[in-house]
Amino acid sequence: MMTSLFSSFDPMTSILQMNWISMISPIIILPKLFWTKKSRIMKMMKIMESLIIQEMKNITNHKEILILSKSLFLMIMIMNIMGLMPYNFTPTSHICVASIMALPIWMMLMIYGWMKFTNKMFMHLLPTGTPSLIMPMMIMIETTGNIIRPISLSVRLTANMIAGHLLMTLLGDMNNVNLISMILPMQIGLMMFESAISMIQAYVFCTLMTLYSSEIP
């Protein structure tokens, strides 16, 4: 029995939970599928990968970022969907998991950009046509917005995963037989909605990361 509402996000709540194995299992299983006979699942994955790359090409031309975006999208989406399964938890609902994906990528882009394109990185801090009186304020605002990017990426992903799962937990605790005809359709609809949110949040995370990389020449 759970001790609190938020204990559903605790990987050590029950022995039956898969704990952190659910987070690393896609990394272990997916590469092996490339060596097996092509199935419908693999064809669907290839179609999804091509769609992601075509979408991200409109934002950036860096091939490395395209490969990284594709891999991150698949990993985040699989972890989010696995969190909807019984006796499991969502790894991306933990801020530490979301931050270790956002912070290294942001640091990589910043270090590479400031070392190779210092002048152009300074140009991004001051938009063209800014009046002289508010130039210092704009530089401070742009610098602050640049620094909090990894925080916004990780908090956005974590908060969206927690919000829907908390609502599902609250509906699951309503065990009144008289209300089952009303609660069951709501739970089915919420499950479909959370499945869509799992894919949308993975797409938003990768799109924003690619958009940040487009500032680097």
Tab-separated table of C-alpha atoms in Angstrom:
chain	number	residue	atom	x	y	z
A	1	MET	CA	0.000	0.000	0.000
A	2	MET	CA	1.328	3.397	-0.925
A	3	THR	CA	2.038	5.792	1.921
A	4	SER	CA	1.293	8.955	-0.030
A	5	LEU	CA	0.103	10.196	-3.393
A	6	PHE	CA	3.637	10.973	-4.586
A	7	SER	CA	4.963	7.533	-3.621
A	8	SER	CA	3.812	6.296	-7.046
A	9	PHE	CA	6.903	8.060	-8.404
A	10	ASP	CA	9.197	6.272	-5.962
A	11	PRO	CA	11.051	3.408	-7.694
A	12	MET	CA	11.476	1.545	-4.397
A	13	THR	CA	7.809	1.544	-3.343
A	14	SER	CA	7.229	-2.116	-4.125
A	15	ILE	CA	9.295	-5.190	-4.898
A	16	LEU	CA	7.280	-5.834	-8.063
A	17	GLN	CA	8.356	-2.583	-9.666
A	18	MET	CA	11.101	-2.697	-12.276
A	19	ASN	CA	12.950	0.198	-10.576
A	20	TRP	CA	15.622	1.859	-12.656
A	21	ILE	CA	15.911	-1.184	-14.952
A	22	SER	CA	12.964	0.229	-16.916
A	23	MET	CA	15.079	3.252	-17.825
A	24	ILE	CA	18.114	1.364	-19.153
A	25	SER	CA	16.191	-1.503	-20.779
A	26	PRO	CA	15.483	0.451	-24.030
A	27	ILE	CA	19.195	1.208	-24.322
A	28	ILE	CA	20.003	-2.490	-23.962
A	29	ILE	CA	17.198	-3.964	-26.071
A	30	LEU	CA	16.876	-1.559	-29.024
A	31	PRO	CA	20.404	-1.949	-30.512
A	32	LYS	CA	20.018	-5.733	-30.678
A	33	LEU	CA	16.889	-5.400	-32.800
A	34	PHE	CA	18.950	-3.978	-35.655
A	35	TRP	CA	20.642	-7.386	-36.063
A	36	THR	CA	17.439	-9.393	-36.209
A	37	LYS	CA	15.051	-9.947	-39.084
A	38	LYS	CA	13.067	-6.833	-39.933
A	39	SER	CA	9.620	-6.877	-38.400
A	40	ARG	CA	6.659	-4.530	-38.428
A	41	ILE	CA	7.925	-2.907	-35.237
A	42	MET	CA	11.315	-2.202	-36.814
A	43	LYS	CA	9.681	-0.806	-39.958
A	44	MET	CA	7.537	1.465	-37.798
A	45	MET	CA	10.651	2.610	-35.928
A	46	LYS	CA	12.443	3.382	-39.192
A	47	ILE	CA	9.481	5.396	-40.464
A	48	MET	CA	9.376	7.307	-37.178
A	49	GLU	CA	13.106	7.998	-37.351
A	50	SER	CA	12.865	9.344	-40.886
A	51	LEU	CA	9.947	11.590	-39.921
A	52	ILE	CA	11.874	12.969	-36.954
A	53	ILE	CA	14.943	13.695	-39.065
A	54	GLN	CA	12.874	15.410	-41.763
A	55	GLU	CA	11.184	17.526	-39.094
A	56	MET	CA	14.444	18.505	-37.399
A	57	LYS	CA	16.150	19.351	-40.715
A	58	ASN	CA	13.918	22.410	-40.934
A	59	ILE	CA	15.524	23.717	-37.727
A	60	THR	CA	19.211	22.775	-37.960
A	61	ASN	CA	21.676	21.345	-40.449
A	62	HIS	CA	24.020	19.773	-37.887
A	63	LYS	CA	24.055	16.038	-38.598
A	64	GLU	CA	25.282	15.258	-35.098
A	65	ILE	CA	22.312	17.056	-33.552
A	66	LEU	CA	19.905	15.220	-35.863
A	67	ILE	CA	21.245	11.851	-34.746
A	68	LEU	CA	21.145	12.935	-31.108
A	69	SER	CA	17.591	14.250	-31.434
A	70	LYS	CA	16.397	11.010	-33.005
A	71	SER	CA	17.962	8.890	-30.276
A	72	LEU	CA	16.681	11.098	-27.466
A	73	PHE	CA	13.168	11.153	-28.894
A	74	LEU	CA	12.940	7.373	-29.020
A	75	MET	CA	14.447	6.923	-25.555
A	76	ILE	CA	12.229	9.517	-23.858
A	77	MET	CA	9.097	8.290	-25.627
A	78	ILE	CA	9.728	4.664	-24.651
A	79	MET	CA	10.434	5.581	-21.015
A	80	ASN	CA	7.277	7.714	-20.857
A	81	ILE	CA	5.079	4.991	-22.328
A	82	MET	CA	6.616	2.327	-20.075
A	83	GLY	CA	5.574	4.455	-17.106
A	84	LEU	CA	1.911	3.862	-18.051
A	85	MET	CA	2.267	0.102	-17.526
A	86	PRO	CA	1.182	-1.478	-14.215
A	87	TYR	CA	3.778	-1.996	-11.464
A	88	ASN	CA	6.115	0.441	-13.146
A	89	PHE	CA	7.109	4.065	-12.728
A	90	THR	CA	8.117	6.806	-15.117
A	91	PRO	CA	11.862	7.551	-14.974
A	92	THR	CA	11.358	10.959	-16.599
A	93	SER	CA	9.102	12.019	-13.709
A	94	HIS	CA	12.297	12.383	-11.670
A	95	ILE	CA	14.034	15.718	-12.104
A	96	CYS	CA	17.440	14.020	-11.869
A	97	VAL	CA	16.743	11.899	-14.967
A	98	ALA	CA	15.434	14.825	-17.014
A	99	SER	CA	18.300	17.068	-15.937
A	100	ILE	CA	21.031	14.582	-16.871
A	101	MET	CA	19.644	14.638	-20.407
A	102	ALA	CA	19.256	18.423	-20.660
A	103	LEU	CA	22.318	19.696	-18.789
A	104	PRO	CA	25.109	17.841	-20.686
A	105	ILE	CA	23.626	18.751	-24.072
A	106	TRP	CA	23.319	22.409	-23.078
A	107	MET	CA	26.892	22.457	-21.754
A	108	MET	CA	28.151	20.796	-24.937
A	109	LEU	CA	26.474	23.431	-27.117
A	110	MET	CA	27.682	26.316	-24.947
A	111	ILE	CA	31.287	25.144	-24.756
A	112	TYR	CA	31.476	24.457	-28.487
A	113	GLY	CA	29.730	27.712	-29.437
A	114	TRP	CA	31.755	30.021	-27.198
A	115	MET	CA	35.057	28.378	-28.119
A	116	LYS	CA	34.530	28.297	-31.894
A	117	PHE	CA	32.127	31.177	-32.582
A	118	THR	CA	32.676	33.659	-29.768
A	119	ASN	CA	31.701	36.782	-31.720
A	120	LYS	CA	28.495	35.274	-33.065
A	121	MET	CA	27.520	34.025	-29.600
A	122	PHE	CA	27.894	37.591	-28.319
A	123	MET	CA	25.659	38.761	-31.176
A	124	HIS	CA	22.847	36.490	-29.935
A	125	LEU	CA	22.870	38.300	-26.594
A	126	LEU	CA	21.828	41.571	-28.238
A	127	PRO	CA	19.039	41.458	-30.846
A	128	THR	CA	19.380	43.695	-33.887
A	129	GLY	CA	17.766	47.100	-33.574
A	130	THR	CA	17.783	47.257	-29.768
A	131	PRO	CA	17.752	50.872	-28.463
A	132	SER	CA	20.896	51.957	-26.653
A	133	LEU	CA	19.087	52.663	-23.367
A	134	ILE	CA	17.879	49.104	-22.872
A	135	MET	CA	20.945	47.303	-24.259
A	136	PRO	CA	22.329	46.351	-20.786
A	137	MET	CA	18.926	45.070	-19.726
A	138	MET	CA	18.538	43.005	-22.905
A	139	ILE	CA	21.967	41.454	-22.396
A	140	MET	CA	21.031	40.474	-18.835
A	141	ILE	CA	17.681	39.041	-19.959
A	142	GLU	CA	19.214	37.036	-22.813
A	143	THR	CA	22.005	35.751	-20.556
A	144	THR	CA	19.525	34.671	-17.874
A	145	GLY	CA	17.304	33.000	-20.460
A	146	ASN	CA	20.304	31.141	-21.845
A	147	ILE	CA	21.377	29.923	-18.413
A	148	ILE	CA	17.954	28.603	-17.398
A	149	ARG	CA	17.427	26.618	-20.607
A	150	PRO	CA	18.446	23.230	-19.125
A	151	ILE	CA	16.240	23.934	-16.092
A	152	SER	CA	13.227	24.724	-18.266
A	153	LEU	CA	13.785	21.625	-20.400
A	154	SER	CA	14.007	19.272	-17.420
A	155	VAL	CA	11.218	20.879	-15.356
A	156	ARG	CA	8.831	20.934	-18.337
A	157	LEU	CA	9.300	17.221	-18.973
A	158	THR	CA	9.096	16.272	-15.293
A	159	ALA	CA	6.042	18.409	-14.495
A	160	ASN	CA	4.018	17.131	-17.448
A	161	MET	CA	4.767	13.513	-16.554
A	162	ILE	CA	3.869	14.021	-12.888
A	163	ALA	CA	0.630	15.925	-13.537
A	164	GLY	CA	-1.053	13.262	-15.681
A	165	HIS	CA	0.112	10.363	-13.531
A	166	LEU	CA	-1.179	12.035	-10.375
A	167	LEU	CA	-4.614	12.406	-11.960
A	168	MET	CA	-4.574	8.745	-12.983
A	169	THR	CA	-3.614	7.776	-9.422
A	170	LEU	CA	-6.463	9.824	-7.970
A	171	LEU	CA	-9.001	8.212	-10.310
A	172	GLY	CA	-7.559	4.775	-9.548
A	173	ASP	CA	-8.173	5.271	-5.832
A	174	MET	CA	-11.913	5.752	-6.425
A	175	ASN	CA	-13.173	2.192	-5.902
A	176	ASN	CA	-16.860	2.927	-5.489
A	177	VAL	CA	-18.871	0.358	-7.468
A	178	ASN	CA	-21.688	2.831	-8.079
A	179	LEU	CA	-19.293	5.183	-9.878
A	180	ILE	CA	-17.514	2.563	-12.000
A	181	SER	CA	-19.617	3.348	-15.081
A	182	MET	CA	-18.437	6.968	-14.897
A	183	ILE	CA	-14.843	6.402	-13.772
A	184	LEU	CA	-13.938	3.664	-16.282
A	185	PRO	CA	-14.506	5.780	-19.446
A	186	MET	CA	-12.598	8.624	-17.801
A	187	GLN	CA	-9.680	6.316	-17.035
A	188	ILE	CA	-9.633	4.945	-20.596
A	189	GLY	CA	-9.718	8.449	-22.057
A	190	LEU	CA	-7.017	9.625	-19.658
A	191	MET	CA	-4.829	6.659	-20.584
A	192	MET	CA	-5.110	7.548	-24.279
A	193	PHE	CA	-4.424	11.197	-23.449
A	194	GLU	CA	-1.324	10.287	-21.413
A	195	SER	CA	-0.046	8.106	-24.252
A	196	ALA	CA	-0.280	11.102	-26.563
A	197	ILE	CA	1.371	13.340	-23.955
A	198	SER	CA	4.256	10.855	-23.675
A	199	MET	CA	5.030	11.244	-27.368
A	200	ILE	CA	4.372	14.987	-27.454
A	201	GLN	CA	6.711	15.704	-24.541
A	202	ALA	CA	9.490	13.686	-26.161
A	203	TYR	CA	8.946	15.667	-29.361
A	204	VAL	CA	8.936	19.015	-27.505
A	205	PHE	CA	12.146	18.151	-25.635
A	206	CYS	CA	14.004	17.226	-28.829
A	207	THR	CA	12.594	20.157	-30.812
A	208	LEU	CA	13.691	22.708	-28.219
A	209	MET	CA	17.115	21.103	-27.950
A	210	THR	CA	17.484	21.271	-31.739
A	211	LEU	CA	16.246	24.867	-31.747
A	212	TYR	CA	18.898	25.837	-29.211
A	213	SER	CA	21.576	24.213	-31.363
A	214	SER	CA	20.460	26.226	-34.405
A	215	GLU	CA	21.946	29.362	-32.812
A	216	ILE	CA	25.400	27.874	-33.322
A	217	PRO	CA	26.687	28.284	-36.921
